[in-house]
Amino acid sequence: MMSSTSSRSISSRLVLPTVNTAMMSLHLAEISQQVAEGAHAILVLDGAGYHGTAKTRRPRGLVVPDTITLLHLPASSPELNPMELVWQSLRQNTLANRVFRDDRQIVNACCDAWNFFANDPDLVASITSRHWAQVKLRGRWY
């Protein structure tokens, strides 16, 4: 599952058969559909191989829409990644202490957990907001 949230309490997720650069490109295309007209999204990324890094920039073949800028976090800094708190909350509140019979049950449980989270804009905002974090991009603060 690839997922993202915004400061406007909008979330996006794709359940995909694998995680790689091609699937990341699909996810970025999905996110770009959520970007308001005239707006620009800054996507915070950890060091997953299909994200690229600050040094390598983007992996070969990764398609990044014009409405999105990738912001790579420093290595070993999960506390800066808002999605880490989302996954922690989902594990603690909807996925913990369960036994699954097969992969399909795992996928369904993850989708149900994500939908529970995404359908509560106040919860999305409270978990993912980083009011103390500001980014200056092209002379403008976000």
PDB file of C-alpha atoms in Angstrom:
ATOM      1  CA  MET A   1       0.000   0.000   0.000  1.00  0.00           C
ATOM      2  CA  MET A   2       1.297   3.424  -0.953  1.00  0.00           C
ATOM      3  CA  SER A   3      -0.339   6.311   0.843  1.00  0.00           C
ATOM      4  CA  SER A   4      -0.128  10.043   1.373  1.00  0.00           C
ATOM      5  CA  THR A   5      -1.935  12.789   3.257  1.00  0.00           C
ATOM      6  CA  SER A   6      -2.043  16.557   2.957  1.00  0.00           C
ATOM      7  CA  SER A   7      -2.320  19.507   5.300  1.00  0.00           C
ATOM      8  CA  ARG A   8      -5.827  19.954   3.855  1.00  0.00           C
ATOM      9  CA  SER A   9      -6.823  16.564   5.351  1.00  0.00           C
ATOM     10  CA  ILE A  10      -6.912  14.907   1.935  1.00  0.00           C
ATOM     11  CA  SER A  11      -5.497  11.426   1.657  1.00  0.00           C
ATOM     12  CA  SER A  12      -4.615   9.102  -1.159  1.00  0.00           C
ATOM     13  CA  ARG A  13      -3.752   5.444  -1.262  1.00  0.00           C
ATOM     14  CA  LEU A  14      -3.170   2.715  -3.785  1.00  0.00           C
ATOM     15  CA  VAL A  15      -3.073  -0.992  -3.048  1.00  0.00           C
ATOM     16  CA  LEU A  16      -0.553  -2.372  -5.508  1.00  0.00           C
ATOM     17  CA  PRO A  17       0.894  -5.816  -6.233  1.00  0.00           C
ATOM     18  CA  THR A  18       4.460  -4.647  -5.659  1.00  0.00           C
ATOM     19  CA  VAL A  19       6.414  -1.598  -4.559  1.00  0.00           C
ATOM     20  CA  ASN A  20       8.849  -0.205  -7.105  1.00  0.00           C
ATOM     21  CA  THR A  21       9.550   2.865  -9.215  1.00  0.00           C
ATOM     22  CA  ALA A  22       6.728   2.158 -11.691  1.00  0.00           C
ATOM     23  CA  MET A  23       4.213   1.824  -8.847  1.00  0.00           C
ATOM     24  CA  MET A  24       5.565   5.003  -7.239  1.00  0.00           C
ATOM     25  CA  SER A  25       4.947   6.805 -10.539  1.00  0.00           C
ATOM     26  CA  LEU A  26       1.324   5.603 -10.440  1.00  0.00           C
ATOM     27  CA  HIS A  27       1.007   6.881  -6.891  1.00  0.00           C
ATOM     28  CA  LEU A  28       2.421  10.281  -7.828  1.00  0.00           C
ATOM     29  CA  ALA A  29      -0.077  10.502 -10.695  1.00  0.00           C
ATOM     30  CA  GLU A  30      -2.885   9.729  -8.218  1.00  0.00           C
ATOM     31  CA  ILE A  31      -1.619  12.378  -5.794  1.00  0.00           C
ATOM     32  CA  SER A  32      -1.408  14.955  -8.590  1.00  0.00           C
ATOM     33  CA  GLN A  33      -5.137  14.478  -9.195  1.00  0.00           C
ATOM     34  CA  GLN A  34      -5.744  15.706  -5.623  1.00  0.00           C
ATOM     35  CA  VAL A  35      -3.690  18.899  -6.024  1.00  0.00           C
ATOM     36  CA  ALA A  36      -5.983  21.914  -6.315  1.00  0.00           C
ATOM     37  CA  GLU A  37      -5.783  23.956  -9.497  1.00  0.00           C
ATOM     38  CA  GLY A  38      -3.022  26.530  -9.215  1.00  0.00           C
ATOM     39  CA  ALA A  39      -1.536  24.770  -6.164  1.00  0.00           C
ATOM     40  CA  HIS A  40       1.657  22.785  -5.747  1.00  0.00           C
ATOM     41  CA  ALA A  41       2.281  19.743  -3.529  1.00  0.00           C
ATOM     42  CA  ILE A  42       5.465  18.999  -1.643  1.00  0.00           C
ATOM     43  CA  LEU A  43       5.736  15.282  -1.007  1.00  0.00           C
ATOM     44  CA  VAL A  44       7.892  14.285   1.972  1.00  0.00           C
ATOM     45  CA  LEU A  45       9.772  11.045   1.288  1.00  0.00           C
ATOM     46  CA  ASP A  46      11.874   8.729   3.394  1.00  0.00           C
ATOM     47  CA  GLY A  47      14.808   6.753   2.032  1.00  0.00           C
ATOM     48  CA  ALA A  48      12.921   3.885   0.378  1.00  0.00           C
ATOM     49  CA  GLY A  49      14.766   2.800  -2.764  1.00  0.00           C
ATOM     50  CA  TYR A  50      11.882   3.621  -5.074  1.00  0.00           C
ATOM     51  CA  HIS A  51      11.741   7.168  -3.618  1.00  0.00           C
ATOM     52  CA  GLY A  52      15.337   8.012  -4.375  1.00  0.00           C
ATOM     53  CA  THR A  53      17.447  10.054  -1.957  1.00  0.00           C
ATOM     54  CA  ALA A  54      18.641  13.613  -1.615  1.00  0.00           C
ATOM     55  CA  LYS A  55      21.898  12.525  -3.288  1.00  0.00           C
ATOM     56  CA  THR A  56      20.475  10.429  -6.125  1.00  0.00           C
ATOM     57  CA  ARG A  57      17.400  12.642  -6.525  1.00  0.00           C
ATOM     58  CA  ARG A  58      14.968  10.367  -8.306  1.00  0.00           C
ATOM     59  CA  PRO A  59      15.309   6.807  -9.488  1.00  0.00           C
ATOM     60  CA  ARG A  60      15.546   6.196 -13.222  1.00  0.00           C
ATOM     61  CA  GLY A  61      12.074   6.013 -14.703  1.00  0.00           C
ATOM     62  CA  LEU A  62      10.250   7.786 -11.871  1.00  0.00           C
ATOM     63  CA  VAL A  63       7.652  10.121 -13.374  1.00  0.00           C
ATOM     64  CA  VAL A  64       6.990  13.178 -11.198  1.00  0.00           C
ATOM     65  CA  PRO A  65       4.059  15.400 -12.250  1.00  0.00           C
ATOM     66  CA  ASP A  66       4.727  19.139 -12.566  1.00  0.00           C
ATOM     67  CA  THR A  67       2.413  19.849  -9.619  1.00  0.00           C
ATOM     68  CA  ILE A  68       4.595  17.852  -7.197  1.00  0.00           C
ATOM     69  CA  THR A  69       8.027  18.493  -5.699  1.00  0.00           C
ATOM     70  CA  LEU A  70       9.809  15.673  -3.885  1.00  0.00           C
ATOM     71  CA  LEU A  71      11.396  16.552  -0.530  1.00  0.00           C
ATOM     72  CA  HIS A  72      13.745  13.832   0.688  1.00  0.00           C
ATOM     73  CA  LEU A  73      14.221  13.494   4.428  1.00  0.00           C
ATOM     74  CA  PRO A  74      17.670  12.935   5.903  1.00  0.00           C
ATOM     75  CA  ALA A  75      18.608   9.311   6.538  1.00  0.00           C
ATOM     76  CA  SER A  76      17.404   7.776   9.818  1.00  0.00           C
ATOM     77  CA  SER A  77      14.868  10.499  10.613  1.00  0.00           C
ATOM     78  CA  PRO A  78      11.463   8.805  10.934  1.00  0.00           C
ATOM     79  CA  GLU A  79      10.336  11.459  13.431  1.00  0.00           C
ATOM     80  CA  LEU A  80      10.230  13.962  10.557  1.00  0.00           C
ATOM     81  CA  ASN A  81       7.954  11.779   8.434  1.00  0.00           C
ATOM     82  CA  PRO A  82       4.256  12.420   9.155  1.00  0.00           C
ATOM     83  CA  MET A  83       3.286   9.052   7.652  1.00  0.00           C
ATOM     84  CA  GLU A  84       5.195   7.207  10.382  1.00  0.00           C
ATOM     85  CA  LEU A  85       2.624   8.461  12.906  1.00  0.00           C
ATOM     86  CA  VAL A  86      -0.202   7.365  10.610  1.00  0.00           C
ATOM     87  CA  TRP A  87       1.144   3.810  10.410  1.00  0.00           C
ATOM     88  CA  GLN A  88       1.752   3.777  14.175  1.00  0.00           C
ATOM     89  CA  SER A  89      -1.836   4.869  14.797  1.00  0.00           C
ATOM     90  CA  LEU A  90      -3.253   2.289  12.382  1.00  0.00           C
ATOM     91  CA  ARG A  91      -1.190  -0.494  13.945  1.00  0.00           C
ATOM     92  CA  GLN A  92      -2.199   0.465  17.483  1.00  0.00           C
ATOM     93  CA  ASN A  93      -5.868   1.235  16.881  1.00  0.00           C
ATOM     94  CA  THR A  94      -7.090  -0.986  14.081  1.00  0.00           C
ATOM     95  CA  LEU A  95      -4.555  -3.659  13.167  1.00  0.00           C
ATOM     96  CA  ALA A  96      -3.025  -4.822  16.466  1.00  0.00           C
ATOM     97  CA  ASN A  97      -3.609  -8.215  18.075  1.00  0.00           C
ATOM     98  CA  ARG A  98      -5.122  -9.873  15.038  1.00  0.00           C
ATOM     99  CA  VAL A  99      -4.356 -13.096  13.228  1.00  0.00           C
ATOM    100  CA  PHE A 100      -4.876 -13.276   9.485  1.00  0.00           C
ATOM    101  CA  ARG A 101      -5.561 -16.448   7.502  1.00  0.00           C
ATOM    102  CA  ASP A 102      -4.063 -15.241   4.244  1.00  0.00           C
ATOM    103  CA  ASP A 103      -2.737 -12.290   2.258  1.00  0.00           C
ATOM    104  CA  ARG A 104      -6.217 -11.239   1.157  1.00  0.00           C
ATOM    105  CA  GLN A 105      -7.287 -10.766   4.797  1.00  0.00           C
ATOM    106  CA  ILE A 106      -4.192  -8.659   5.447  1.00  0.00           C
ATOM    107  CA  VAL A 107      -4.892  -6.445   2.430  1.00  0.00           C
ATOM    108  CA  ASN A 108      -8.570  -6.094   3.370  1.00  0.00           C
ATOM    109  CA  ALA A 109      -7.710  -5.219   6.974  1.00  0.00           C
ATOM    110  CA  CYS A 110      -5.193  -2.608   5.832  1.00  0.00           C
ATOM    111  CA  CYS A 111      -7.726  -1.097   3.419  1.00  0.00           C
ATOM    112  CA  ASP A 112     -10.392  -0.996   6.134  1.00  0.00           C
ATOM    113  CA  ALA A 113      -7.935   0.632   8.545  1.00  0.00           C
ATOM    114  CA  TRP A 114      -6.899   3.222   5.955  1.00  0.00           C
ATOM    115  CA  ASN A 115     -10.527   4.018   5.073  1.00  0.00           C
ATOM    116  CA  PHE A 116     -11.339   4.466   8.775  1.00  0.00           C
ATOM    117  CA  PHE A 117      -8.452   6.924   9.025  1.00  0.00           C
ATOM    118  CA  ALA A 118      -9.040   8.746   5.718  1.00  0.00           C
ATOM    119  CA  ASN A 119     -12.760   9.240   6.355  1.00  0.00           C
ATOM    120  CA  ASP A 120     -12.032  11.343   9.451  1.00  0.00           C
ATOM    121  CA  PRO A 121     -10.482  14.644   8.260  1.00  0.00           C
ATOM    122  CA  ASP A 122      -9.915  15.821  11.841  1.00  0.00           C
ATOM    123  CA  LEU A 123      -7.928  12.666  12.588  1.00  0.00           C
ATOM    124  CA  VAL A 124      -5.901  13.071   9.390  1.00  0.00           C
ATOM    125  CA  ALA A 125      -5.062  16.665  10.307  1.00  0.00           C
ATOM    126  CA  SER A 126      -4.252  15.916  13.946  1.00  0.00           C
ATOM    127  CA  ILE A 127      -1.852  13.089  13.134  1.00  0.00           C
ATOM    128  CA  THR A 128      -0.115  14.483  10.065  1.00  0.00           C
ATOM    129  CA  SER A 129       0.078  18.247  10.653  1.00  0.00           C
ATOM    130  CA  ARG A 130       3.537  19.665  11.108  1.00  0.00           C
ATOM    131  CA  HIS A 131       2.805  23.304  11.918  1.00  0.00           C
ATOM    132  CA  TRP A 132       6.404  23.781  13.013  1.00  0.00           C
ATOM    133  CA  ALA A 133       7.762  22.596   9.655  1.00  0.00           C
ATOM    134  CA  GLN A 134       8.195  25.118   6.879  1.00  0.00           C
ATOM    135  CA  VAL A 135       9.808  24.675   3.501  1.00  0.00           C
ATOM    136  CA  LYS A 136      11.021  27.439   1.236  1.00  0.00           C
ATOM    137  CA  LEU A 137      10.641  26.443  -2.399  1.00  0.00           C
ATOM    138  CA  ARG A 138      11.235  28.763  -5.333  1.00  0.00           C
ATOM    139  CA  GLY A 139      11.170  31.780  -3.020  1.00  0.00           C
ATOM    140  CA  ARG A 140       7.861  30.837  -1.400  1.00  0.00           C
ATOM    141  CA  TRP A 141       7.225  29.382   2.076  1.00  0.00           C
ATOM    142  CA  TYR A 142       5.005  26.307   2.487  1.00  0.00           C
TER     143      TYR A 142
END
